[in-house]
Coordinates of C-alpha atoms in Angstrom, one line a residue:
X154 CA 104.0 115.4 68.2
X155 CA 107.1 115.4 69.9
X156 CA 107.4 112.5 72.5
X157 CA 108.2 113.1 76.4
X158 CA 111.7 112.1 77.0
X159 CA 112.9 110.0 79.6
X160 CA 113.1 111.0 83.0
X161 CA 116.5 112.7 83.8
X162 CA 116.1 111.9 87.5
X163 CA 120.1 112.5 88.1
X164 CA 120.1 116.0 86.3
X165 CA 117.1 117.9 87.1
X166 CA 116.7 120.4 89.6
X167 CA 114.2 119.0 92.0
X168 CA 117.0 115.7 92.5
X169 CA 120.0 118.2 93.1
X170 CA 117.9 120.2 95.3
X171 CA 117.2 116.8 97.3
X172 CA 120.8 115.7 97.3
X173 CA 121.7 119.2 98.6
X174 CA 119.0 118.8 101.8
X175 CA 120.5 115.1 102.4
X176 CA 123.8 116.1 102.5
X177 CA 122.8 119.1 104.9
X178 CA 121.2 116.9 107.1
X179 CA 123.5 114.1 106.6
X180 CA 126.3 117.2 107.9
X181 CA 124.0 118.1 110.6
X182 CA 123.6 114.6 112.2
X183 CA 127.1 114.0 111.9
X184 CA 128.0 117.6 113.8
X185 CA 125.2 116.6 116.7
X186 CA 127.0 113.6 117.0
X187 CA 130.4 114.7 117.5
X188 CA 129.3 117.8 119.8
X189 CA 127.0 115.6 121.4
X190 CA 129.2 115.5 124.7
X191 CA 129.9 119.4 124.9
X192 CA 125.9 119.8 124.1
X193 CA 125.3 117.5 127.9
X194 CA 128.2 119.5 129.5
X195 CA 126.7 122.9 128.6
X196 CA 122.9 121.8 129.4
X197 CA 124.0 120.5 132.8
X198 CA 125.8 123.8 133.2
X199 CA 122.7 125.8 132.8
X200 CA 120.7 123.4 134.9
X201 CA 123.1 124.0 137.5
X202 CA 123.6 127.8 137.2
X203 CA 119.6 127.8 137.5
X204 CA 119.6 125.7 140.5
X205 CA 122.3 128.3 142.2
X206 CA 120.1 131.1 141.4
X207 CA 116.9 129.5 142.8
X208 CA 119.0 128.7 145.8
X209 CA 120.1 132.0 146.0
X210 CA 116.9 133.8 145.8
X211 CA 115.9 131.4 148.8
X212 CA 118.2 132.4 151.0
X213 CA 117.4 134.7 153.7
X214 CA 118.9 137.9 153.8
X215 CA 120.5 137.9 157.1
X216 CA 122.5 134.3 155.9
X217 CA 123.9 135.6 152.5
X218 CA 126.9 137.2 154.2
X219 CA 128.0 133.7 156.1
X220 CA 127.0 132.2 153.2
X221 CA 129.7 134.7 150.4
X222 CA 132.3 134.2 153.4
X223 CA 131.7 130.5 153.4
X224 CA 132.0 130.2 149.5
X225 CA 135.0 132.2 149.1
X226 CA 136.9 130.4 152.0
X227 CA 136.2 127.3 150.3
X228 CA 137.7 128.8 146.8
X229 CA 140.7 130.0 148.7
X230 CA 141.3 126.5 150.0
X231 CA 140.5 124.8 146.6
X232 CA 143.2 127.0 145.3
X233 CA 145.8 126.7 147.5
X234 CA 145.8 122.5 147.4
X235 CA 147.9 120.8 145.0
X236 CA 145.9 120.2 141.7
X237 CA 143.0 122.0 143.2
X238 CA 141.8 124.0 140.9
X239 CA 141.7 120.7 138.3
X240 CA 139.9 118.5 140.5
X241 CA 137.6 121.3 140.9
X242 CA 137.5 121.7 136.9
X243 CA 136.6 117.9 136.7
X244 CA 134.2 117.7 139.4
X245 CA 132.2 120.4 138.2
X246 CA 132.3 118.8 134.6
X247 CA 131.3 115.7 136.1
X248 CA 128.5 117.1 137.6
X249 CA 127.3 118.8 134.7
X250 CA 127.4 116.0 132.4
X251 CA 125.4 113.9 135.0
X252 CA 122.4 116.6 135.6
X253 CA 122.6 117.6 131.6
X254 CA 122.0 113.7 130.9
X255 CA 118.5 113.1 128.7
X256 CA 116.9 111.8 131.6
X257 CA 113.7 111.0 129.6
X258 CA 112.2 107.5 130.6
X259 CA 112.5 105.4 127.6
X260 CA 108.8 103.8 126.6
X261 CA 108.8 99.9 127.9
X262 CA 105.3 99.0 127.1
X263 CA 102.2 100.4 125.7
X264 CA 100.2 102.8 127.4
X265 CA 97.0 102.1 128.8
X266 CA 94.6 102.7 126.2
X267 CA 96.8 100.9 123.7
X268 CA 97.3 98.0 126.4
X269 CA 93.0 98.0 126.7
X270 CA 92.7 97.5 123.0
X271 CA 95.3 94.5 123.0
X272 CA 93.3 93.0 126.0
X273 CA 90.6 93.6 123.7
X274 CA 91.9 91.9 120.4
X275 CA 93.3 89.2 122.6
X276 CA 89.8 88.3 124.3
X277 CA 88.4 88.4 120.5
X278 CA 91.0 86.0 119.5
X279 CA 90.4 83.3 122.4
X280 CA 87.2 81.4 120.7
X281 CA 89.4 80.8 117.3
X282 CA 92.4 80.3 119.0
X283 CA 92.0 77.6 121.7
X284 CA 90.3 74.4 122.6
X285 CA 88.9 72.9 126.1
X286 CA 91.2 69.8 125.5
X287 CA 94.3 72.4 125.6
X288 CA 96.1 71.9 129.6
X289 CA 98.3 75.0 128.9
X290 CA 96.1 77.3 126.4
X291 CA 98.0 80.4 124.8
X292 CA 94.6 82.0 124.7
X293 CA 91.9 82.2 127.2
X294 CA 89.7 84.3 128.6
X295 CA 91.3 86.5 131.0
X296 CA 94.7 85.2 129.7
X297 CA 97.9 87.5 129.9
X298 CA 97.9 88.9 126.1
X299 CA 101.7 89.8 126.0
X300 CA 102.6 85.9 125.6
X301 CA 100.4 86.1 122.1
X302 CA 101.3 89.3 120.8
X303 CA 105.1 89.3 120.6
X304 CA 105.5 92.6 118.8
X305 CA 102.8 95.7 118.0
X306 CA 103.0 99.2 116.7
X307 CA 100.5 102.3 116.9
X308 CA 99.9 105.2 115.2
X309 CA 99.0 108.4 116.6
X310 CA 95.6 107.6 117.1
X311 CA 96.1 104.9 118.9
X312 CA 95.0 102.2 116.2
X313 CA 97.0 99.2 115.5
X314 CA 99.5 99.8 112.7
X315 CA 101.6 96.5 113.6
X316 CA 101.0 93.2 115.1
X317 CA 103.0 89.9 115.6
X318 CA 100.5 87.3 116.8
X319 CA 101.6 83.5 117.8
X320 CA 98.8 80.7 117.8
X321 CA 98.9 76.7 118.7
X322 CA 100.1 74.5 116.4
X323 CA 96.6 73.0 116.4
X324 CA 94.5 75.8 114.5
X325 CA 93.8 75.1 111.0
X326 CA 96.0 77.9 109.4
X327 CA 96.2 75.6 106.2
X328 CA 92.3 76.2 105.3
X329 CA 91.3 79.4 103.8
X330 CA 88.1 79.4 105.3
X331 CA 89.9 79.7 109.3
X332 CA 92.3 82.3 107.7
X333 CA 89.6 84.2 106.3
X334 CA 87.8 84.1 109.5
X335 CA 90.8 85.5 111.6
X336 CA 91.6 87.9 109.0
X337 CA 87.9 89.0 109.0
X338 CA 87.8 89.7 112.9
X339 CA 91.4 91.8 112.4
X340 CA 90.0 94.2 110.1
X341 CA 87.0 94.7 111.9
X342 CA 89.1 95.0 115.8
X343 CA 91.9 96.8 114.2
X344 CA 90.1 99.8 112.0
X345 CA 87.9 99.5 109.0
X346 CA 89.0 102.1 106.1
X347 CA 92.6 100.9 106.1
X348 CA 94.2 98.2 104.1
X349 CA 95.9 95.4 106.2
X350 CA 98.2 92.8 105.0
X351 CA 98.3 89.4 106.4
X352 CA 101.6 87.1 106.3
X353 CA 100.8 83.8 107.6
X354 CA 104.0 81.7 108.5
X355 CA 102.5 78.2 108.6
X356 CA 105.7 76.7 110.1
X357 CA 106.1 78.8 112.9
X358 CA 102.6 79.3 113.4
X359 CA 102.6 82.9 113.5
X360 CA 100.6 85.7 111.8
X361 CA 102.0 89.3 111.2
X362 CA 99.6 91.9 110.3
X363 CA 100.6 95.4 109.0
X364 CA 99.0 98.6 107.3
X365 CA 100.1 99.0 104.1
X366 CA 100.2 102.5 102.6
X367 CA 97.9 103.6 100.0
X368 CA 99.3 103.1 96.4
X369 CA 100.0 106.1 94.2
X370 CA 97.3 107.6 92.0
X371 CA 99.3 110.6 90.4
X372 CA 101.5 108.5 87.8
X373 CA 100.3 109.3 84.4
X374 CA 101.1 107.3 81.2
X375 CA 104.9 107.7 80.3
X376 CA 107.7 106.3 78.5
X377 CA 108.5 103.6 80.8
X378 CA 111.8 102.4 81.0
X379 CA 111.5 98.7 79.8
X380 CA 113.0 96.2 77.2
X381 CA 110.6 95.1 73.8
X382 CA 108.4 92.5 75.1
X383 CA 107.9 93.8 78.6
X384 CA 104.9 95.6 79.6
X385 CA 104.0 97.7 82.6
X386 CA 100.5 96.9 83.9
X387 CA 100.5 99.0 87.2
X388 CA 102.7 99.3 90.1
X389 CA 102.8 97.9 93.6
X390 CA 104.0 97.1 96.7
X391 CA 108.0 97.7 97.3
X392 CA 108.0 94.3 99.4
X393 CA 106.2 92.0 96.7
X394 CA 108.4 92.9 93.5
X395 CA 112.8 93.0 93.2
X396 CA 112.3 95.7 91.0
X397 CA 111.9 99.5 90.7
X398 CA 111.3 102.0 87.9
X399 CA 112.0 105.7 87.4
X400 CA 109.0 107.5 87.0
X401 CA 107.6 111.1 87.2
X402 CA 104.5 111.3 89.8
X403 CA 103.5 114.4 88.3
X404 CA 106.4 116.9 88.7
X405 CA 108.2 114.8 90.9
X406 CA 110.6 112.3 90.1
X407 CA 111.0 109.0 91.9
X408 CA 111.2 105.4 91.7
X409 CA 108.0 102.7 92.1
X410 CA 107.7 99.3 92.0
X411 CA 106.1 97.8 89.0
X412 CA 104.1 94.7 88.1
X413 CA 106.0 93.5 85.3
X414 CA 104.1 91.3 82.2
X415 CA 106.3 89.4 79.9
X416 CA 105.0 88.9 76.4
X417 CA 106.5 86.7 73.6
X418 CA 107.6 83.0 72.7
X419 CA 109.0 82.5 75.7
X420 CA 106.4 84.0 77.9
X421 CA 104.7 81.7 80.1
X422 CA 101.3 84.1 80.3
X423 CA 101.3 84.8 76.6
X424 CA 97.6 86.4 77.2
X425 CA 95.6 88.5 79.5
X426 CA 92.0 88.7 81.1
X427 CA 91.0 92.1 83.0
X428 CA 88.2 92.3 84.8
X429 CA 86.0 94.8 86.4
X430 CA 82.9 96.8 86.8
X431 CA 82.4 99.5 84.2
X432 CA 84.6 102.6 85.7
X433 CA 87.0 100.8 87.1
X434 CA 89.7 101.3 84.8
X435 CA 89.8 98.1 82.5
X436 CA 89.7 100.4 79.1
X437 CA 92.5 102.7 80.9
X438 CA 94.7 99.4 81.5
X439 CA 94.0 98.5 77.7
X440 CA 95.0 102.0 76.7
X441 CA 98.0 102.0 78.2
X442 CA 99.3 98.6 76.9
X443 CA 98.7 99.8 73.4
X444 CA 100.8 102.8 73.8
X445 CA 103.5 100.9 75.5
X446 CA 103.4 97.9 72.5
X447 CA 103.0 100.9 69.8
X448 CA 106.0 102.3 71.1
X449 CA 107.8 99.0 70.8
X450 CA 107.2 98.8 67.5
X451 CA 104.5 96.1 67.5
X452 CA 101.2 96.1 65.4
X453 CA 97.9 96.5 67.5
X454 CA 93.7 95.5 66.8
X455 CA 91.3 97.1 68.7
X456 CA 87.7 95.8 68.9
X457 CA 85.6 97.5 71.0
X458 CA 82.5 95.7 71.9
X459 CA 80.9 98.5 74.0
X460 CA 81.2 100.9 71.1
X461 CA 82.1 104.0 73.5
X462 CA 84.5 105.3 71.3
X463 CA 87.4 105.6 73.9
X464 CA 89.8 103.8 71.4
X465 CA 89.0 106.6 68.4
X466 CA 92.8 108.4 69.7
X467 CA 94.2 105.1 67.6
X468 CA 92.4 105.3 64.8
X469 CA 95.1 105.7 62.0
X470 CA 97.9 106.1 63.9
X471 CA 101.1 104.5 62.9
X472 CA 100.8 100.7 63.9
X473 CA 97.2 100.6 64.6
X474 CA 95.8 98.0 61.9
X475 CA 92.1 98.7 62.9
X476 CA 89.7 100.3 65.4
X477 CA 86.5 98.1 65.2
X478 CA 83.1 98.7 66.8
X479 CA 80.6 96.8 65.3
X480 CA 79.7 93.0 64.8
X481 CA 80.8 93.0 61.1
X482 CA 84.0 94.8 61.7
X483 CA 84.8 92.3 65.0
X484 CA 83.8 89.5 62.7
X485 CA 85.8 90.3 59.7
X486 CA 89.1 91.5 62.2
X487 CA 89.4 88.2 64.1
X488 CA 88.8 86.0 61.0
X489 CA 92.3 88.1 59.8
X490 CA 93.8 87.5 63.2
X491 CA 93.2 83.8 62.6
X492 CA 93.9 83.3 59.5
X493 CA 97.4 85.6 60.4
X494 CA 97.8 83.3 63.4
X495 CA 98.3 80.4 60.8
X496 CA 100.2 82.4 58.2
X497 CA 102.5 82.7 60.7
X498 CA 103.2 79.3 62.0
X499 CA 103.2 78.2 58.4
X500 CA 106.0 80.6 57.4
X501 CA 108.2 79.7 60.3
X502 CA 107.8 76.0 60.1
X503 CA 108.9 76.1 56.7
X504 CA 112.1 78.6 57.5
X505 CA 112.8 76.2 59.8
X506 CA 112.8 73.4 57.7
X507 CA 114.8 75.0 55.0
X508 CA 117.6 76.1 57.9
X509 CA 116.4 79.3 57.6
X510 CA 115.5 82.1 60.3
X511 CA 111.6 83.0 60.7
X512 CA 110.6 85.9 58.4
X513 CA 110.6 89.2 59.3
X514 CA 107.2 89.8 59.0
X515 CA 106.5 87.0 61.9
X516 CA 108.4 87.8 64.4
X517 CA 106.8 91.7 64.4
X518 CA 104.6 91.6 67.4
X519 CA 100.7 91.8 66.9
X520 CA 98.7 92.7 70.2
X521 CA 94.7 92.3 70.0
X522 CA 92.9 94.1 72.2
X523 CA 89.2 93.4 72.6
X524 CA 87.1 95.2 75.3
X525 CA 83.7 93.7 76.2
X526 CA 84.0 91.0 73.3
X527 CA 80.8 89.5 74.5
X528 CA 78.4 92.4 73.6
X529 CA 79.6 91.9 69.8
X530 CA 79.0 88.2 70.2
X531 CA 75.7 88.8 71.5
X532 CA 75.0 91.3 69.0
X533 CA 76.2 88.9 66.1
X534 CA 74.4 86.1 67.0
X535 CA 71.3 88.1 67.3
X536 CA 71.6 89.2 63.5
X537 CA 72.0 85.5 62.3
X538 CA 75.5 85.8 61.8
X539 CA 78.8 84.1 63.2
X540 CA 79.9 84.5 66.5
X541 CA 83.4 86.6 66.4
X542 CA 84.6 84.8 69.5
X543 CA 84.7 81.5 67.3
X544 CA 87.7 83.2 65.3
X545 CA 89.7 84.3 68.6
X546 CA 90.3 80.6 69.7
X547 CA 93.2 80.5 67.2
X548 CA 95.4 83.2 68.3
X549 CA 94.8 82.3 71.6
X550 CA 95.9 79.0 71.2
X551 CA 98.6 79.1 68.8
X552 CA 99.8 83.1 69.6
X553 CA 102.5 82.5 71.6
X554 CA 105.2 80.9 68.7
X555 CA 103.3 83.6 66.5
X556 CA 104.4 86.4 68.5
X557 CA 100.6 87.4 68.8
X558 CA 99.5 88.8 72.5
X559 CA 95.5 88.6 73.0
X560 CA 94.0 90.8 75.9
X561 CA 90.6 90.6 76.8
X562 CA 88.6 93.1 78.9
X563 CA 85.1 92.0 80.2
X564 CA 82.7 93.0 83.2
X565 CA 81.7 91.3 86.1
X566 CA 77.9 90.7 84.6
X567 CA 79.4 88.9 81.4
X568 CA 82.1 86.2 82.3
X569 CA 79.5 83.6 81.8
X570 CA 79.7 84.8 78.4
X571 CA 83.1 84.1 77.8
X572 CA 84.4 81.1 75.6
X573 CA 86.3 78.5 77.5
X574 CA 89.4 79.1 75.5
X575 CA 89.6 82.6 76.9
X576 CA 89.7 81.1 80.3
X577 CA 92.1 78.1 79.6
X578 CA 94.8 80.7 77.5
X579 CA 94.4 83.5 79.7
X580 CA 96.9 82.8 82.7
X581 CA 97.4 86.2 83.4
X582 CA 94.7 87.9 85.2
X583 CA 93.4 91.3 86.6
X584 CA 90.6 92.4 88.8
X585 CA 90.1 96.1 88.8
X586 CA 87.8 98.4 90.9
X587 CA 85.6 97.0 93.8
X588 CA 84.6 93.2 94.1
X589 CA 84.2 90.5 96.9
X590 CA 86.8 88.4 98.2
X591 CA 85.2 85.6 96.2
X592 CA 84.5 87.3 93.1
X593 CA 88.4 87.8 93.2
X594 CA 89.4 84.6 94.1
X595 CA 86.9 82.9 90.9
X596 CA 88.9 85.0 88.7
X597 CA 92.8 85.2 90.3
X598 CA 92.3 81.2 91.5
X599 CA 93.7 83.0 95.1
X600 CA 92.2 85.3 97.7
X601 CA 94.5 88.4 98.1
X602 CA 96.4 88.8 101.4
X603 CA 95.3 92.1 101.6
X604 CA 91.9 93.8 102.8
X605 CA 89.9 95.6 100.3
X606 CA 90.1 99.3 100.4
X607 CA 87.2 101.1 101.4
X608 CA 87.5 103.7 98.6
X609 CA 88.9 102.3 95.4
X610 CA 90.1 104.8 92.8
X611 CA 89.7 103.9 88.9
X612 CA 92.9 101.6 87.6
X613 CA 93.0 100.2 91.1
X614 CA 93.0 96.3 91.7
X615 CA 94.4 92.8 92.0
X616 CA 96.8 91.2 89.4
X617 CA 97.9 87.9 89.5
X618 CA 100.6 86.6 86.7
X619 CA 100.1 82.8 85.9
X620 CA 100.9 80.8 89.2
X621 CA 102.3 84.0 90.9
X622 CA 101.1 85.8 94.1
X623 CA 98.6 88.0 93.9
X624 CA 99.7 91.8 93.9
X625 CA 98.0 95.0 94.6
X626 CA 97.7 96.9 91.7
X627 CA 97.2 100.8 90.2
X628 CA 97.2 101.5 86.7
X629 CA 99.1 104.5 85.2
X630 CA 96.3 107.0 84.5
X631 CA 95.5 106.6 80.8
X632 CA 92.3 108.4 80.1
X633 CA 90.8 109.1 76.4
X634 CA 92.4 112.4 75.6
X635 CA 89.6 113.3 73.8
X636 CA 87.2 113.2 77.2
X637 CA 87.0 116.6 78.2
X638 CA 86.1 115.4 81.7
X639 CA 89.3 114.0 82.7
X640 CA 92.7 115.8 83.8
X641 CA 94.4 117.8 80.8
X642 CA 97.4 116.3 82.2
X643 CA 96.4 113.3 82.0
X644 CA 95.1 113.9 78.5
X645 CA 98.1 115.6 77.6
X646 CA 100.5 112.5 78.6
X647 CA 98.5 110.1 76.5
X648 CA 98.6 112.5 73.2
X649 CA 102.5 113.0 73.3
X650 CA 102.7 109.0 73.5
X651 CA 100.2 108.3 70.4
X652 CA 102.2 107.4 67.4
X653 CA 102.0 109.8 64.3
X654 CA 99.1 109.8 62.0
X655 CA 99.2 107.6 58.9
X656 CA 98.7 110.4 55.6
X657 CA 94.8 109.8 54.5
X658 CA 92.7 111.2 51.9
X659 CA 92.5 115.2 52.2
X660 CA 89.9 116.5 54.1
X661 CA 89.6 113.6 56.4
X662 CA 90.4 115.0 59.7
X663 CA 87.5 115.2 62.3
X664 CA 86.6 116.5 65.3
X665 CA 88.9 114.0 67.0
X666 CA 91.5 115.3 65.4
X667 CA 90.8 119.1 65.5
X668 CA 90.6 118.7 69.4
X669 CA 94.2 117.5 69.8
X670 CA 96.0 121.2 68.9
X671 CA 92.6 122.7 71.3
X672 CA 94.1 120.8 74.4
X673 CA 97.7 121.6 73.5
X674 CA 96.5 125.5 73.4
X675 CA 94.5 125.4 76.6
X676 CA 97.3 123.3 78.5
X677 CA 100.0 125.9 77.4
X678 CA 97.4 129.3 78.4
X679 CA 98.4 131.0 81.1
X680 CA 96.6 130.5 84.3
X681 CA 94.3 133.3 84.9
X682 CA 95.4 135.8 88.1

């Protein structure tokens, strides 16, 4: 099946139309700046003419004759005086410019409703930012809020969108519990249902609160512009990363900031752990990583502990070594992975001793994706067999120099069943779906600096790579292409990224294979009128 080409932003018709609109808007702004004096004088002449007509209409009929005579006399005097017409013209233009100026009063402070809202927020912070021993408290009941709030912005509905707070130096901003109390209070008083970012400046005793825009949810799986060894976990805020990727958001090209995970021998976070409730998007994340790894020429092993069949689209594809759903197959697959890790290490060591480069087969990336492996471990132990997770310790401990990457996805309810090796060697962590702040902190090691959203779409969560900061994350839409409940465009995007099927025995094509042309026909069919 043909692959989708990379987005050609600079040559697309939409981009050309956007550049045309930007050029026209720039030209209009420049013309407005050049012609601004003429526009002001013209507006002033209209105002003077309207005032003259109004004054003439208010003049009694018996006084209009003398008024006309007086006006004609003045015009005659001006015409006879040297430079009179020029001085009269200058005076008229000056009067028109004065009357035509923009006299809209500049807003210098908040409105009454906004001031009342800021005052209520100030009073709510008094118990947290004041102590009885302070002789000149910055926060005090009945005090002036403008001394503590040095910057603020409101939206059209009158809710706070940005707030800069100064707090006293004795506040314990180094304690997570103290910061959490302030953040919870500001979240409640500023309006729920939005995501807030809290930026603490402990050196300057200042706190910035800002409202974050929602992350894009319409970006489907596509060939991302990344180099081998880089994987796109999802997309985040522009202020937290220093890179953007060109993507297609529906049919609209745009540049978005990604969360890039780097794997390989030089990676400091070689393995990943994804945690979330059922339906939160962990399987979507694993499918997205599998498609990106296959695109860069890696081998992929999939162990589906949940047995939901969401990875059936990968079965038989070029580069996919196996897709296992049972405990026996999982044990055999992970045992082979442990032996393959040892074989690669031994071959690489012998090559280096001989002064030769490592063999090609030891440098080919191998990805091991495990979705809910604790379920298979429980079934294997119940049947009296070995625990398949025991074989996973070797790839986790020694997989980085062997070009082996392990990704584990587990729900919150099964985290206590994970081996210690998984917690020790998965330094890249992701939490998806609705979760409490304490749950996020337990997995990532740090609490997020943002409040959780009121409605969590699939694939929405937080990510932390090693000891880095916590990022908001939205995973690209990568549904099971055989799931009829998924969006048809997203399903088609996944099908276009799948590698070609490897030749198999005649008559081996099943319902999953037959679903691909049916889906393509359904997408290509014209819409009913």
